[in-house]
């Protein structure tokens, strides 16, 4: 933490508050809202019509996909839990705040916006939500959505508690789910260079079937209109997702796969690292949002062992924005 940024504790009006000292000024940050997340159940492998690269259909037909309303008009500030001491280190309760970086040289309004746009997920979901993606919830009863918040045992969280695409076991074949931020007002930073940074670790299934290599994985996208439309920002990603939708007569239900063929994270990164993306200026708005999406194909035709040949998935933590002139 830069020497001119310090966090202090304040009590008053019956509530605990936290503040950052930015140079000689004081910015008071409010407490974040808490949102609960729904979990899906697990039943049978979601068979459906064979995909173009799949074998013959096995059982059952799919239901028509339901349109998912991505629009979210609520603008919710970022997490600002009082879990660090005055020196920036963790408090005795073990909390660890990602903390804003002092955006030297930007306007005071931009600095205030950036200070709110930081989440460490240690104490609450902080209005982040998750759900199956690509309309998969209408296709079959299956654990499509792997996301939950907590500690992880298969691959450790970058720090303490994080969001993970399965925390204690491998993800299911054919799973595809998305983790979504609340809408974030970054409009005061429209004239600045804004960067999104997050800590992560992951392991996804990769395999050769037939003459092709296939890659489960995850992608990150941004929206400037609250989630009505999403864009994959430019960055140097380690791979490109290539989803195997069926093999040996076992097929994922037919549905759009918006992750397939997109640059993203494939293979493995078992040690947590930071990854940064410059936010396109067109997406620096009053309703900026972040979406982390994962997707998995059919890694084994043995449907009775649909987790044994997959992998632990993705860990997301310490999400924050920074700004520079």
Coordinates of N, CA and C in Angstrom, one line a residue, residues 164-318:
X164 N -15.6 -19.6 -6.1 CA -14.9 -20.7 -6.7 C -15.9 -21.5 -7.5
X165 N -15.5 -22.0 -8.7 CA -16.3 -22.9 -9.5 C -16.1 -24.3 -9.0
X166 N -16.7 -24.7 -7.9 CA -16.6 -25.9 -7.1 C -15.4 -25.7 -6.1
X167 N -15.7 -25.8 -4.8 CA -14.7 -25.5 -3.8 C -14.1 -26.8 -3.2
X168 N -14.9 -27.9 -3.2 CA -14.5 -29.1 -2.5 C -14.4 -30.4 -3.4
X169 N -14.8 -30.2 -4.7 CA -14.8 -31.4 -5.6 C -14.6 -30.9 -7.0
X170 N -14.4 -31.8 -7.9 CA -14.3 -31.4 -9.3 C -15.7 -30.9 -9.8
X171 N -15.7 -30.1 -10.8 CA -16.9 -29.6 -11.4 C -17.5 -30.8 -12.3
X172 N -18.8 -30.7 -12.5 CA -19.5 -31.7 -13.3 C -19.3 -31.5 -14.8
X173 N -19.3 -32.6 -15.6 CA -19.3 -32.4 -17.0 C -20.5 -31.6 -17.5
X174 N -20.3 -30.9 -18.6 CA -21.4 -30.1 -19.2 C -21.8 -28.9 -18.4
X175 N -21.1 -28.6 -17.2 CA -21.4 -27.5 -16.4 C -21.1 -26.2 -17.2
X176 N -21.9 -25.1 -16.9 CA -21.6 -23.8 -17.4 C -22.3 -22.8 -16.6
X177 N -21.5 -22.0 -15.9 CA -22.2 -21.0 -15.0 C -21.4 -19.7 -15.0
X178 N -22.0 -18.6 -14.5 CA -21.4 -17.3 -14.5 C -21.5 -16.6 -13.2
X179 N -20.5 -15.9 -12.8 CA -20.4 -15.1 -11.6 C -20.5 -13.6 -12.0
X180 N -21.4 -12.9 -11.5 CA -21.7 -11.5 -11.9 C -21.5 -10.5 -10.8
X181 N -20.8 -9.4 -11.1 CA -20.7 -8.3 -10.2 C -22.0 -7.5 -10.2
X182 N -22.2 -6.7 -9.2 CA -23.3 -5.7 -9.2 C -22.9 -4.6 -10.3
X183 N -23.8 -3.7 -10.6 CA -23.5 -2.6 -11.5 C -22.6 -1.6 -10.7
X184 N -21.6 -1.0 -11.3 CA -20.6 -0.2 -10.7 C -20.6 1.1 -11.4
X185 N -20.7 2.2 -10.7 CA -20.7 3.6 -11.3 C -19.2 4.1 -11.4
X186 N -18.7 4.0 -12.6 CA -17.3 4.4 -12.8 C -17.3 5.7 -13.8
X187 N -18.5 6.3 -13.9 CA -18.6 7.4 -14.9 C -17.7 8.5 -14.6
X188 N -17.3 8.7 -13.3 CA -16.4 9.8 -13.0 C -15.0 9.6 -13.5
X189 N -14.7 8.4 -13.9 CA -13.4 8.0 -14.4 C -13.4 7.9 -15.9
X190 N -14.3 8.5 -16.6 CA -14.4 8.4 -18.0 C -13.2 8.9 -18.8
X191 N -12.5 9.9 -18.2 CA -11.4 10.5 -18.8 C -10.1 9.8 -18.4
X192 N -10.2 8.8 -17.5 CA -9.0 8.1 -17.0 C -8.8 6.8 -17.7
X193 N -7.6 6.2 -17.5 CA -7.3 4.8 -17.9 C -7.7 3.9 -16.7
X194 N -8.7 3.1 -16.8 CA -9.2 2.3 -15.8 C -8.8 0.8 -16.0
X195 N -8.3 0.2 -15.0 CA -7.8 -1.2 -15.1 C -8.5 -2.1 -14.1
X196 N -9.0 -3.2 -14.6 CA -9.6 -4.2 -13.7 C -8.5 -5.3 -13.3
X197 N -8.4 -5.6 -12.0 CA -7.4 -6.6 -11.6 C -8.1 -7.5 -10.7
X198 N -7.8 -8.8 -10.8 CA -8.3 -9.8 -9.8 C -7.2 -10.9 -9.6
X199 N -7.3 -11.5 -8.4 CA -6.4 -12.6 -8.1 C -7.2 -13.9 -8.5
X200 N -6.4 -14.9 -9.0 CA -7.1 -16.1 -9.4 C -6.1 -17.3 -9.4
X201 N -6.7 -18.5 -9.4 CA -6.0 -19.7 -9.6 C -7.0 -20.7 -10.2
X202 N -6.5 -21.7 -10.9 CA -7.5 -22.6 -11.6 C -6.8 -23.8 -12.1
X203 N -7.7 -24.8 -12.4 CA -7.3 -26.0 -13.1 C -8.5 -26.5 -13.9
X204 N -8.4 -26.6 -15.2 CA -9.5 -27.0 -16.1 C -9.0 -28.3 -16.8
X205 N -10.0 -29.1 -17.2 CA -9.7 -30.3 -17.9 C -9.3 -30.0 -19.4
X206 N -8.2 -30.7 -19.8 CA -7.8 -30.6 -21.2 C -7.5 -32.0 -21.6
X207 N -7.9 -32.4 -22.8 CA -7.7 -33.8 -23.3 C -7.8 -33.9 -24.8
X208 N -7.2 -35.0 -25.3 CA -7.3 -35.2 -26.7 C -8.3 -36.3 -27.0
X209 N -9.3 -36.1 -27.8 CA -10.3 -37.0 -28.2 C -10.3 -37.0 -29.7
X210 N -10.2 -38.2 -30.3 CA -10.0 -38.3 -31.7 C -8.7 -37.6 -32.1
X211 N -8.8 -36.8 -33.1 CA -7.6 -36.1 -33.5 C -7.5 -34.6 -33.0
X212 N -8.4 -34.3 -32.1 CA -8.4 -32.9 -31.6 C -8.1 -32.7 -30.1
X213 N -7.6 -31.6 -29.8 CA -7.4 -31.2 -28.4 C -8.6 -30.4 -27.9
X214 N -9.1 -30.6 -26.7 CA -10.2 -29.9 -26.2 C -9.9 -29.2 -24.9
X215 N -10.5 -28.1 -24.6 CA -10.2 -27.3 -23.5 C -11.4 -26.8 -22.8
X216 N -11.7 -27.3 -21.6 CA -12.6 -26.6 -20.7 C -11.9 -25.3 -20.2
X217 N -12.6 -24.3 -19.6 CA -12.0 -23.1 -19.2 C -12.9 -22.0 -18.7
X218 N -12.4 -20.8 -18.6 CA -13.1 -19.7 -18.1 C -12.8 -18.4 -18.8
X219 N -13.7 -17.5 -19.0 CA -13.5 -16.3 -19.6 C -14.0 -15.1 -18.7
X220 N -13.5 -13.9 -19.0 CA -13.9 -12.7 -18.3 C -14.5 -11.7 -19.3
X221 N -15.6 -11.1 -19.0 CA -16.3 -10.2 -19.9 C -16.7 -9.0 -19.1
X222 N -16.9 -7.9 -19.8 CA -17.4 -6.6 -19.2 C -18.6 -6.1 -19.9
X223 N -19.4 -5.3 -19.2 CA -20.6 -4.7 -19.8 C -20.6 -3.2 -19.3
X224 N -21.1 -2.4 -20.2 CA -21.3 -1.0 -19.9 C -22.7 -0.6 -19.7
X225 N -23.6 -1.5 -19.9 CA -25.1 -1.2 -19.8 C -25.8 -2.1 -18.8
X226 N -25.1 -2.5 -17.7 CA -25.7 -3.2 -16.6 C -25.9 -4.7 -16.9
X227 N -25.4 -5.2 -18.0 CA -25.5 -6.6 -18.4 C -26.4 -7.0 -19.5
X228 N -26.9 -5.9 -20.2 CA -27.7 -6.2 -21.4 C -26.8 -6.8 -22.5
X229 N -25.6 -6.3 -22.7 CA -24.6 -6.7 -23.7 C -23.3 -6.9 -23.0
X230 N -22.5 -7.9 -23.4 CA -21.2 -8.2 -22.9 C -20.1 -8.2 -23.9
X231 N -18.9 -7.8 -23.5 CA -17.8 -7.7 -24.4 C -16.6 -8.4 -23.8
X232 N -15.8 -9.2 -24.6 CA -14.6 -9.8 -24.1 C -13.5 -8.8 -24.3
X233 N -12.9 -8.2 -23.3 CA -11.8 -7.2 -23.4 C -10.6 -7.8 -24.0
X234 N -9.8 -6.9 -24.6 CA -8.5 -7.4 -25.2 C -7.5 -7.6 -24.0
X235 N -6.8 -8.7 -24.1 CA -5.7 -9.0 -23.1 C -5.0 -10.2 -23.6
X236 N -3.9 -10.5 -23.0 CA -3.1 -11.7 -23.4 C -3.5 -12.9 -22.5
X237 N -4.4 -13.7 -23.0 CA -4.9 -14.9 -22.3 C -4.1 -16.1 -22.6
X238 N -4.0 -17.1 -21.7 CA -3.2 -18.2 -21.9 C -3.7 -19.3 -22.9
X239 N -5.0 -19.2 -23.3 CA -5.5 -20.2 -24.2 C -6.8 -19.8 -24.8
X240 N -7.4 -20.7 -25.5 CA -8.7 -20.5 -26.2 C -9.6 -21.7 -25.8
X241 N -10.8 -21.4 -25.3 CA -11.7 -22.5 -24.9 C -12.2 -23.3 -26.2
X242 N -12.2 -24.6 -26.1 CA -12.7 -25.5 -27.1 C -13.5 -26.6 -26.4
X243 N -14.8 -26.5 -26.4 CA -15.6 -27.4 -25.6 C -16.0 -28.6 -26.4
X244 N -15.7 -29.8 -25.8 CA -16.2 -31.1 -26.4 C -17.6 -31.3 -25.9
X245 N -18.6 -31.2 -26.8 CA -20.0 -31.3 -26.4 C -20.5 -32.7 -26.3
X246 N -19.7 -33.7 -26.8 CA -20.2 -35.1 -26.7 C -19.1 -36.0 -27.2
X247 N -19.1 -37.2 -26.6 CA -18.3 -38.3 -27.1 C -18.9 -39.7 -26.6
X248 N -18.7 -40.7 -27.4 CA -19.1 -42.1 -27.1 C -20.6 -42.2 -26.7
X249 N -21.4 -41.4 -27.3 CA -22.8 -41.4 -27.1 C -23.3 -40.6 -25.9
X250 N -22.4 -40.0 -25.2 CA -22.7 -39.1 -24.1 C -22.6 -37.6 -24.6
X251 N -23.7 -36.9 -24.5 CA -23.7 -35.6 -25.1 C -24.3 -34.5 -24.1
X252 N -23.7 -33.4 -24.1 CA -24.3 -32.3 -23.3 C -25.6 -31.8 -24.1
X253 N -26.6 -31.3 -23.4 CA -27.8 -30.9 -24.0 C -27.4 -29.7 -24.9
X254 N -28.1 -29.6 -26.0 CA -27.9 -28.6 -27.0 C -28.3 -27.2 -26.4
X255 N -27.4 -26.3 -26.5 CA -27.6 -24.9 -26.0 C -26.5 -24.0 -26.6
X256 N -26.7 -22.7 -26.6 CA -25.6 -21.8 -27.0 C -24.5 -21.9 -26.0
X257 N -23.3 -21.9 -26.5 CA -22.1 -21.9 -25.7 C -21.3 -20.6 -26.0
X258 N -21.6 -19.6 -25.3 CA -21.0 -18.3 -25.6 C -19.5 -18.3 -25.3
X259 N -19.0 -19.2 -24.5 CA -17.6 -19.3 -24.1 C -16.8 -20.0 -25.2
X260 N -17.4 -20.9 -26.0 CA -16.7 -21.8 -26.9 C -16.0 -20.9 -27.9
X261 N -14.7 -21.2 -28.1 CA -13.9 -20.4 -29.1 C -13.4 -19.1 -28.6
X262 N -13.7 -18.7 -27.4 CA -13.2 -17.4 -26.8 C -11.9 -17.5 -26.1
X263 N -11.0 -16.5 -26.3 CA -9.8 -16.5 -25.5 C -10.1 -16.4 -24.0
X264 N -9.3 -17.2 -23.2 CA -9.5 -17.2 -21.8 C -8.5 -18.0 -21.1
X265 N -8.9 -18.6 -20.0 CA -8.0 -19.4 -19.1 C -8.3 -20.9 -19.3
X266 N -7.3 -21.6 -19.7 CA -7.3 -23.0 -19.9 C -6.1 -23.7 -19.2
X267 N -6.2 -25.0 -19.1 CA -5.0 -25.7 -18.5 C -5.0 -25.4 -17.0
X268 N -3.9 -25.1 -16.4 CA -3.8 -24.9 -14.9 C -2.9 -23.7 -14.5
X269 N -3.3 -23.1 -13.4 CA -2.5 -22.1 -12.8 C -2.7 -22.3 -11.3
X270 N -2.0 -23.2 -10.6 CA -2.3 -23.6 -9.3 C -1.9 -22.6 -8.2
X271 N -0.9 -21.8 -8.5 CA -0.5 -20.7 -7.6 C -1.2 -19.4 -7.9
X272 N -1.8 -18.8 -7.0 CA -2.6 -17.6 -7.2 C -1.8 -16.5 -7.8
X273 N -2.3 -15.8 -8.8 CA -1.6 -14.7 -9.4 C -2.6 -13.6 -9.7
X274 N -2.2 -12.4 -9.9 CA -3.0 -11.3 -10.3 C -3.1 -11.2 -11.8
X275 N -4.3 -10.9 -12.3 CA -4.4 -10.7 -13.8 C -5.1 -9.4 -14.0
X276 N -4.6 -8.6 -14.9 CA -5.2 -7.2 -15.1 C -5.6 -7.0 -16.6
X277 N -6.7 -6.2 -16.7 CA -7.3 -5.9 -18.0 C -7.6 -4.5 -18.0
X278 N -7.2 -3.8 -19.1 CA -7.6 -2.4 -19.3 C -9.1 -2.3 -19.8
X279 N -9.9 -1.5 -19.1 CA -11.3 -1.4 -19.4 C -11.5 -0.5 -20.6
X280 N -12.1 -1.0 -21.6 CA -12.4 -0.1 -22.8 C -13.2 1.2 -22.3
X281 N -12.8 2.3 -22.9 CA -13.5 3.6 -22.5 C -15.0 3.5 -22.6
X282 N -15.5 2.8 -23.6 CA -16.9 2.8 -23.9 C -17.7 2.0 -22.8
X283 N -16.9 1.2 -22.0 CA -17.5 0.5 -20.9 C -17.4 1.1 -19.5
X284 N -16.8 2.3 -19.5 CA -16.6 3.0 -18.2 C -17.8 3.9 -18.1
X285 N -18.9 3.4 -17.4 CA -20.2 4.1 -17.4 C -20.7 4.0 -15.9
X286 N -22.0 4.4 -15.8 CA -22.7 4.3 -14.5 C -23.1 2.9 -14.2
X287 N -23.0 2.0 -15.2 CA -23.5 0.6 -15.0 C -22.5 -0.4 -15.5
X288 N -21.2 -0.2 -15.2 CA -20.2 -1.2 -15.5 C -20.4 -2.5 -14.7
X289 N -20.3 -3.6 -15.4 CA -20.4 -4.9 -14.7 C -19.3 -5.8 -15.2
X290 N -19.0 -6.9 -14.3 CA -18.0 -7.9 -14.6 C -18.7 -9.2 -14.7
X291 N -18.3 -10.1 -15.6 CA -18.8 -11.5 -15.6 C -17.7 -12.5 -15.8
X292 N -17.6 -13.4 -14.9 CA -16.7 -14.6 -15.0 C -17.5 -15.8 -15.4
X293 N -17.2 -16.4 -16.5 CA -18.0 -17.6 -17.0 C -17.1 -18.8 -17.2
X294 N -17.6 -19.9 -16.7 CA -16.8 -21.2 -16.9 C -17.7 -22.1 -17.8
X295 N -17.0 -23.1 -18.5 CA -17.7 -24.0 -19.3 C -16.9 -25.3 -19.3
X296 N -17.6 -26.4 -19.3 CA -17.0 -27.8 -19.4 C -17.8 -28.6 -20.3
X297 N -17.0 -29.5 -21.0 CA -17.6 -30.4 -22.0 C -17.7 -31.8 -21.4
X298 N -17.7 -32.8 -22.3 CA -17.7 -34.2 -21.9 C -16.3 -34.8 -21.9
X299 N -15.7 -34.9 -20.7 CA -14.4 -35.4 -20.6 C -14.3 -36.9 -20.5
X300 N -15.4 -37.6 -20.3 CA -15.5 -39.1 -20.3 C -16.9 -39.5 -20.7
X301 N -17.0 -40.6 -21.5 CA -18.3 -41.1 -21.8 C -18.9 -41.9 -20.7
X302 N -18.2 -42.2 -19.6 CA -18.7 -42.9 -18.5 C -19.5 -41.9 -17.6
X303 N -20.8 -41.9 -17.9 CA -21.7 -40.9 -17.2 C -21.8 -41.1 -15.7
X304 N -21.5 -42.3 -15.3 CA -21.6 -42.6 -13.8 C -20.4 -42.0 -13.1
X305 N -19.4 -41.4 -13.8 CA -18.3 -40.9 -13.1 C -18.0 -39.5 -13.7
X306 N -19.0 -38.7 -13.7 CA -19.0 -37.4 -14.5 C -18.1 -36.3 -13.8
X307 N -17.6 -36.5 -12.6 CA -16.7 -35.6 -12.0 C -15.3 -36.1 -11.9
X308 N -15.1 -37.4 -12.0 CA -13.8 -38.0 -11.8 C -12.7 -37.6 -12.8
X309 N -13.2 -37.2 -14.0 CA -12.2 -36.9 -15.1 C -12.2 -35.4 -15.4
X310 N -12.8 -34.6 -14.6 CA -12.8 -33.2 -14.8 C -11.7 -32.5 -14.0
X311 N -12.0 -31.4 -13.3 CA -10.9 -30.7 -12.6 C -11.6 -29.8 -11.5
X312 N -10.8 -29.2 -10.6 CA -11.4 -28.3 -9.6 C -12.0 -27.0 -10.0
X313 N -11.6 -26.5 -11.2 CA -12.2 -25.2 -11.7 C -11.4 -24.0 -11.3
X314 N -12.2 -22.9 -11.1 CA -11.6 -21.5 -11.0 C -11.8 -21.0 -9.6
X315 N -10.8 -20.1 -9.2 CA -10.9 -19.4 -7.9 C -10.7 -17.9 -8.2
X316 N -11.7 -17.1 -7.8 CA -11.7 -15.6 -8.0 C -11.7 -14.9 -6.7
X317 N -10.8 -13.9 -6.6 CA -10.6 -13.2 -5.3 C -10.1 -11.8 -5.5
X318 N -10.2 -10.9 -4.5 CA -9.6 -9.6 -4.5 C -9.8 -8.8 -5.8

